[in-house]
């Protein structure tokens, strides 16, 4: 059975939750709340000591979850994420050496970029979907709209500064296949164990409409 492509993965939901897990015991109930809310694609950022163990637990125990590793910045993190069971990788930016390492990775990758030139180069290397980061600080939806005409083959998952107030602005663009965001996993709700709130926020995000065509 062939592995899904990055495009096939993001087609499952318009929002990719960007998750920071501080306590490993939060991993499973948090992931279950997201899946139940309609957001199966979960990016666990490698920003905490328990991130890899959280990925391992979610991959093994949460039915329906498609868990990936975010904030991947070097080859060692790629290898550790694969060992933990990550099914996709996301980077905030992409150096030449990281792009080379990603090219040898057997799972989908959303490589990070912030400019048109970076995006064009990554597309030439075969990356199907690019993480536009930090989205709001790098020109936001107006930037992506402006390059959709001259560069219609590029497809993005913007992340950074996106929330319920502006997510629809991004998703209305034909070159945006999904958005990444942390608003569906607020830190205060996680600390309080209020995974019901996460489920409600996820359901709202899962219902957002997008203009991008798939396939």
Short mmCIF file of C-alpha atoms in Angstrom, two decimals:
data_model
loop_
_atom_site.label_atom_id
_atom_site.label_comp_id
_atom_site.label_asym_id
_atom_site.label_seq_id
_atom_site.Cartn_x
_atom_site.Cartn_y
_atom_site.Cartn_z
CA UNK A 1 0.00 0.00 0.00
CA UNK A 2 1.45 3.36 -1.02
CA UNK A 3 1.85 6.16 1.51
CA UNK A 4 -0.50 9.15 1.24
CA UNK A 5 0.89 12.32 -0.26
CA UNK A 6 1.02 15.61 1.61
CA UNK A 7 -1.92 16.80 -0.48
CA UNK A 8 -3.97 13.73 0.40
CA UNK A 9 -3.27 14.32 4.07
CA UNK A 10 -4.31 17.97 4.20
CA UNK A 11 -7.41 17.21 2.15
CA UNK A 12 -8.82 15.57 5.30
CA UNK A 13 -9.42 18.87 7.14
CA UNK A 14 -9.01 22.61 6.55
CA UNK A 15 -7.06 23.19 9.76
CA UNK A 16 -3.93 21.47 11.07
CA UNK A 17 -3.73 21.97 14.85
CA UNK A 18 -0.26 23.12 15.91
CA UNK A 19 0.17 21.50 19.31
CA UNK A 20 2.66 22.20 22.09
CA UNK A 21 2.48 19.42 24.68
CA UNK A 22 4.07 20.21 28.04
CA UNK A 23 2.77 17.19 29.99
CA UNK A 24 2.87 13.81 28.30
CA UNK A 25 -0.33 12.71 30.04
CA UNK A 26 -2.20 15.34 28.01
CA UNK A 27 -1.23 13.79 24.68
CA UNK A 28 -3.91 11.12 24.34
CA UNK A 29 -6.98 13.05 25.61
CA UNK A 30 -5.93 16.08 23.56
CA UNK A 31 -5.52 14.06 20.38
CA UNK A 32 -8.82 12.26 20.94
CA UNK A 33 -10.62 15.58 21.38
CA UNK A 34 -9.16 16.87 18.10
CA UNK A 35 -10.11 13.72 16.19
CA UNK A 36 -13.62 13.71 17.66
CA UNK A 37 -13.96 17.37 16.65
CA UNK A 38 -13.04 16.56 13.05
CA UNK A 39 -9.34 17.49 12.92
CA UNK A 40 -7.42 14.21 12.50
CA UNK A 41 -4.18 15.79 11.25
CA UNK A 42 -2.18 16.81 14.34
CA UNK A 43 1.18 18.59 14.27
CA UNK A 44 3.04 18.06 17.55
CA UNK A 45 5.85 20.59 17.67
CA UNK A 46 9.27 19.46 18.85
CA UNK A 47 9.50 22.32 21.32
CA UNK A 48 9.23 20.38 24.57
CA UNK A 49 11.12 17.45 26.11
CA UNK A 50 8.03 15.21 25.91
CA UNK A 51 7.11 15.92 22.28
CA UNK A 52 8.55 12.72 20.80
CA UNK A 53 6.96 10.55 23.49
CA UNK A 54 3.64 12.35 22.87
CA UNK A 55 3.90 11.52 19.17
CA UNK A 56 4.66 7.90 20.02
CA UNK A 57 1.65 7.63 22.32
CA UNK A 58 -0.77 9.30 19.91
CA UNK A 59 0.41 7.15 17.00
CA UNK A 60 -0.04 3.98 19.04
CA UNK A 61 -3.22 4.70 20.95
CA UNK A 62 -5.48 7.27 19.27
CA UNK A 63 -7.59 5.76 16.54
CA UNK A 64 -8.09 8.09 13.59
CA UNK A 65 -5.25 10.42 14.52
CA UNK A 66 -2.68 11.29 11.85
CA UNK A 67 0.15 12.63 13.95
CA UNK A 68 3.16 14.48 12.62
CA UNK A 69 6.18 16.30 13.97
CA UNK A 70 6.51 20.06 13.65
CA UNK A 71 9.40 22.47 14.13
CA UNK A 72 11.73 19.92 12.53
CA UNK A 73 15.04 21.63 11.84
CA UNK A 74 17.71 18.95 11.37
CA UNK A 75 18.41 15.36 10.32
CA UNK A 76 18.50 14.08 13.90
CA UNK A 77 14.97 15.32 14.51
CA UNK A 78 13.81 13.70 11.27
CA UNK A 79 15.18 10.34 12.38
CA UNK A 80 13.77 10.69 15.90
CA UNK A 81 10.34 11.67 14.56
CA UNK A 82 10.25 8.67 12.22
CA UNK A 83 11.22 6.37 15.08
CA UNK A 84 8.43 7.84 17.23
CA UNK A 85 5.84 7.07 14.56
CA UNK A 86 5.28 10.47 12.95
CA UNK A 87 3.39 10.20 9.66
CA UNK A 88 4.35 13.64 8.33
CA UNK A 89 6.92 16.35 9.05
CA UNK A 90 6.71 20.15 9.10
CA UNK A 91 9.56 22.67 9.21
CA UNK A 92 9.50 26.40 9.97
CA UNK A 93 12.09 27.05 7.27
CA UNK A 94 14.24 24.97 4.95
CA UNK A 95 18.00 25.18 4.56
CA UNK A 96 19.69 23.36 1.67
CA UNK A 97 20.94 20.60 3.98
CA UNK A 98 17.49 20.17 5.53
CA UNK A 99 15.89 20.02 2.08
CA UNK A 100 18.36 17.27 1.16
CA UNK A 101 17.48 15.33 4.30
CA UNK A 102 13.76 15.77 3.68
CA UNK A 103 14.17 14.45 0.13
CA UNK A 104 15.31 11.14 1.62
CA UNK A 105 12.40 10.95 4.06
CA UNK A 106 9.77 8.25 3.39
CA UNK A 107 6.82 10.29 4.71
CA UNK A 108 5.19 13.53 3.48
CA UNK A 109 6.90 16.81 4.34
CA UNK A 110 5.58 20.36 4.45
CA UNK A 111 8.77 22.36 4.04
CA UNK A 112 8.81 25.89 5.41
CA UNK A 113 9.31 29.07 3.42
CA UNK A 114 8.65 32.80 3.77
CA UNK A 115 9.36 34.26 0.30
CA UNK A 116 8.42 33.61 -3.31
CA UNK A 117 12.00 32.63 -4.17
CA UNK A 118 12.15 30.10 -1.34
CA UNK A 119 8.79 28.67 -2.39
CA UNK A 120 9.86 28.35 -6.03
CA UNK A 121 13.05 26.55 -5.08
CA UNK A 122 11.25 24.08 -2.81
CA UNK A 123 8.68 23.39 -5.50
CA UNK A 124 11.50 22.66 -7.94
CA UNK A 125 12.82 20.11 -5.46
CA UNK A 126 9.46 18.34 -5.50
CA UNK A 127 7.79 19.51 -2.31
CA UNK A 128 4.06 19.39 -2.94
CA UNK A 129 2.83 21.63 -0.12
CA UNK A 130 4.81 24.41 1.50
CA UNK A 131 4.41 25.75 5.00
CA UNK A 132 4.24 29.56 4.71
CA UNK A 133 5.69 30.77 8.01
CA UNK A 134 5.40 33.07 9.84
CA UNK A 135 2.33 33.83 7.76
CA UNK A 136 1.03 37.09 9.20
CA UNK A 137 4.50 38.57 9.71
CA UNK A 138 5.50 37.62 6.15
CA UNK A 139 2.67 39.35 4.32
CA UNK A 140 -0.28 37.19 5.24
CA UNK A 141 -3.18 36.41 2.94
CA UNK A 142 -2.48 39.44 0.69
CA UNK A 143 0.99 38.05 -0.07
CA UNK A 144 -0.34 34.61 -0.97
CA UNK A 145 -3.07 36.18 -3.09
CA UNK A 146 -0.50 38.27 -4.97
CA UNK A 147 1.63 35.27 -5.98
CA UNK A 148 -1.27 32.98 -6.91
CA UNK A 149 -1.41 34.50 -10.41
CA UNK A 150 2.24 34.25 -11.46
CA UNK A 151 2.89 31.05 -9.49
CA UNK A 152 -0.36 29.08 -9.68
CA UNK A 153 1.35 25.71 -9.17
CA UNK A 154 2.43 26.53 -5.61
CA UNK A 155 0.29 25.29 -2.74
CA UNK A 156 0.56 26.44 0.84
CA UNK A 157 -0.37 25.65 4.41
CA UNK A 158 0.17 29.02 6.11
CA UNK A 159 0.89 29.07 9.83
CA UNK A 160 1.72 31.84 12.28
CA UNK A 161 -0.71 34.42 13.57
CA UNK A 162 -3.75 32.64 12.17
CA UNK A 163 -6.91 32.35 14.25
CA UNK A 164 -10.69 32.33 13.92
CA UNK A 165 -10.71 36.00 12.84
CA UNK A 166 -8.56 35.51 9.75
CA UNK A 167 -8.47 31.78 8.94
CA UNK A 168 -11.26 32.16 6.38
CA UNK A 169 -9.29 34.89 4.57
CA UNK A 170 -6.53 32.38 3.92
CA UNK A 171 -8.81 29.45 3.11
CA UNK A 172 -10.63 31.55 0.50
CA UNK A 173 -7.44 31.57 -1.60
CA UNK A 174 -7.05 28.91 -4.32
CA UNK A 175 -3.39 28.28 -3.42
CA UNK A 176 -4.11 27.60 0.27
CA UNK A 177 -4.95 23.97 0.93
CA UNK A 178 -5.17 24.26 4.73
CA UNK A 179 -4.03 26.48 7.57
CA UNK A 180 -2.07 25.64 10.68
CA UNK A 181 -3.08 27.12 13.98
CA UNK A 182 -2.90 26.80 17.74
CA UNK A 183 -6.20 28.50 18.51
CA UNK A 184 -7.97 25.12 18.61
CA UNK A 185 -5.62 23.92 21.36
CA UNK A 186 -5.43 26.85 23.83
CA UNK A 187 -2.80 26.38 26.50
CA UNK A 188 -5.15 27.33 29.32
CA UNK A 189 -7.67 24.67 28.30
CA UNK A 190 -4.95 22.02 28.14
CA UNK A 191 -3.59 22.99 31.56
CA UNK A 192 -7.11 22.81 32.98
CA UNK A 193 -7.81 19.45 31.35
CA UNK A 194 -10.74 21.01 29.50
CA UNK A 195 -10.59 18.81 26.44
CA UNK A 196 -14.28 19.39 25.83
CA UNK A 197 -13.38 22.97 24.89
CA UNK A 198 -10.77 21.65 22.48
CA UNK A 199 -13.38 19.38 20.90
CA UNK A 200 -15.76 22.31 20.39
CA UNK A 201 -13.04 24.52 18.90
CA UNK A 202 -11.94 21.69 16.62
CA UNK A 203 -15.48 21.16 15.39
CA UNK A 204 -15.76 24.84 14.52
CA UNK A 205 -12.47 24.78 12.64
CA UNK A 206 -13.37 21.57 10.81
CA UNK A 207 -16.42 23.32 9.37
CA UNK A 208 -14.45 26.10 7.69
CA UNK A 209 -14.76 26.25 3.92
CA UNK A 210 -11.82 26.39 1.54
CA UNK A 211 -11.44 27.30 -2.10
CA UNK A 212 -8.50 25.01 -2.90
CA UNK A 213 -9.14 22.14 -5.29
CA UNK A 214 -7.65 18.72 -4.56
CA UNK A 215 -6.53 16.14 -7.06
#
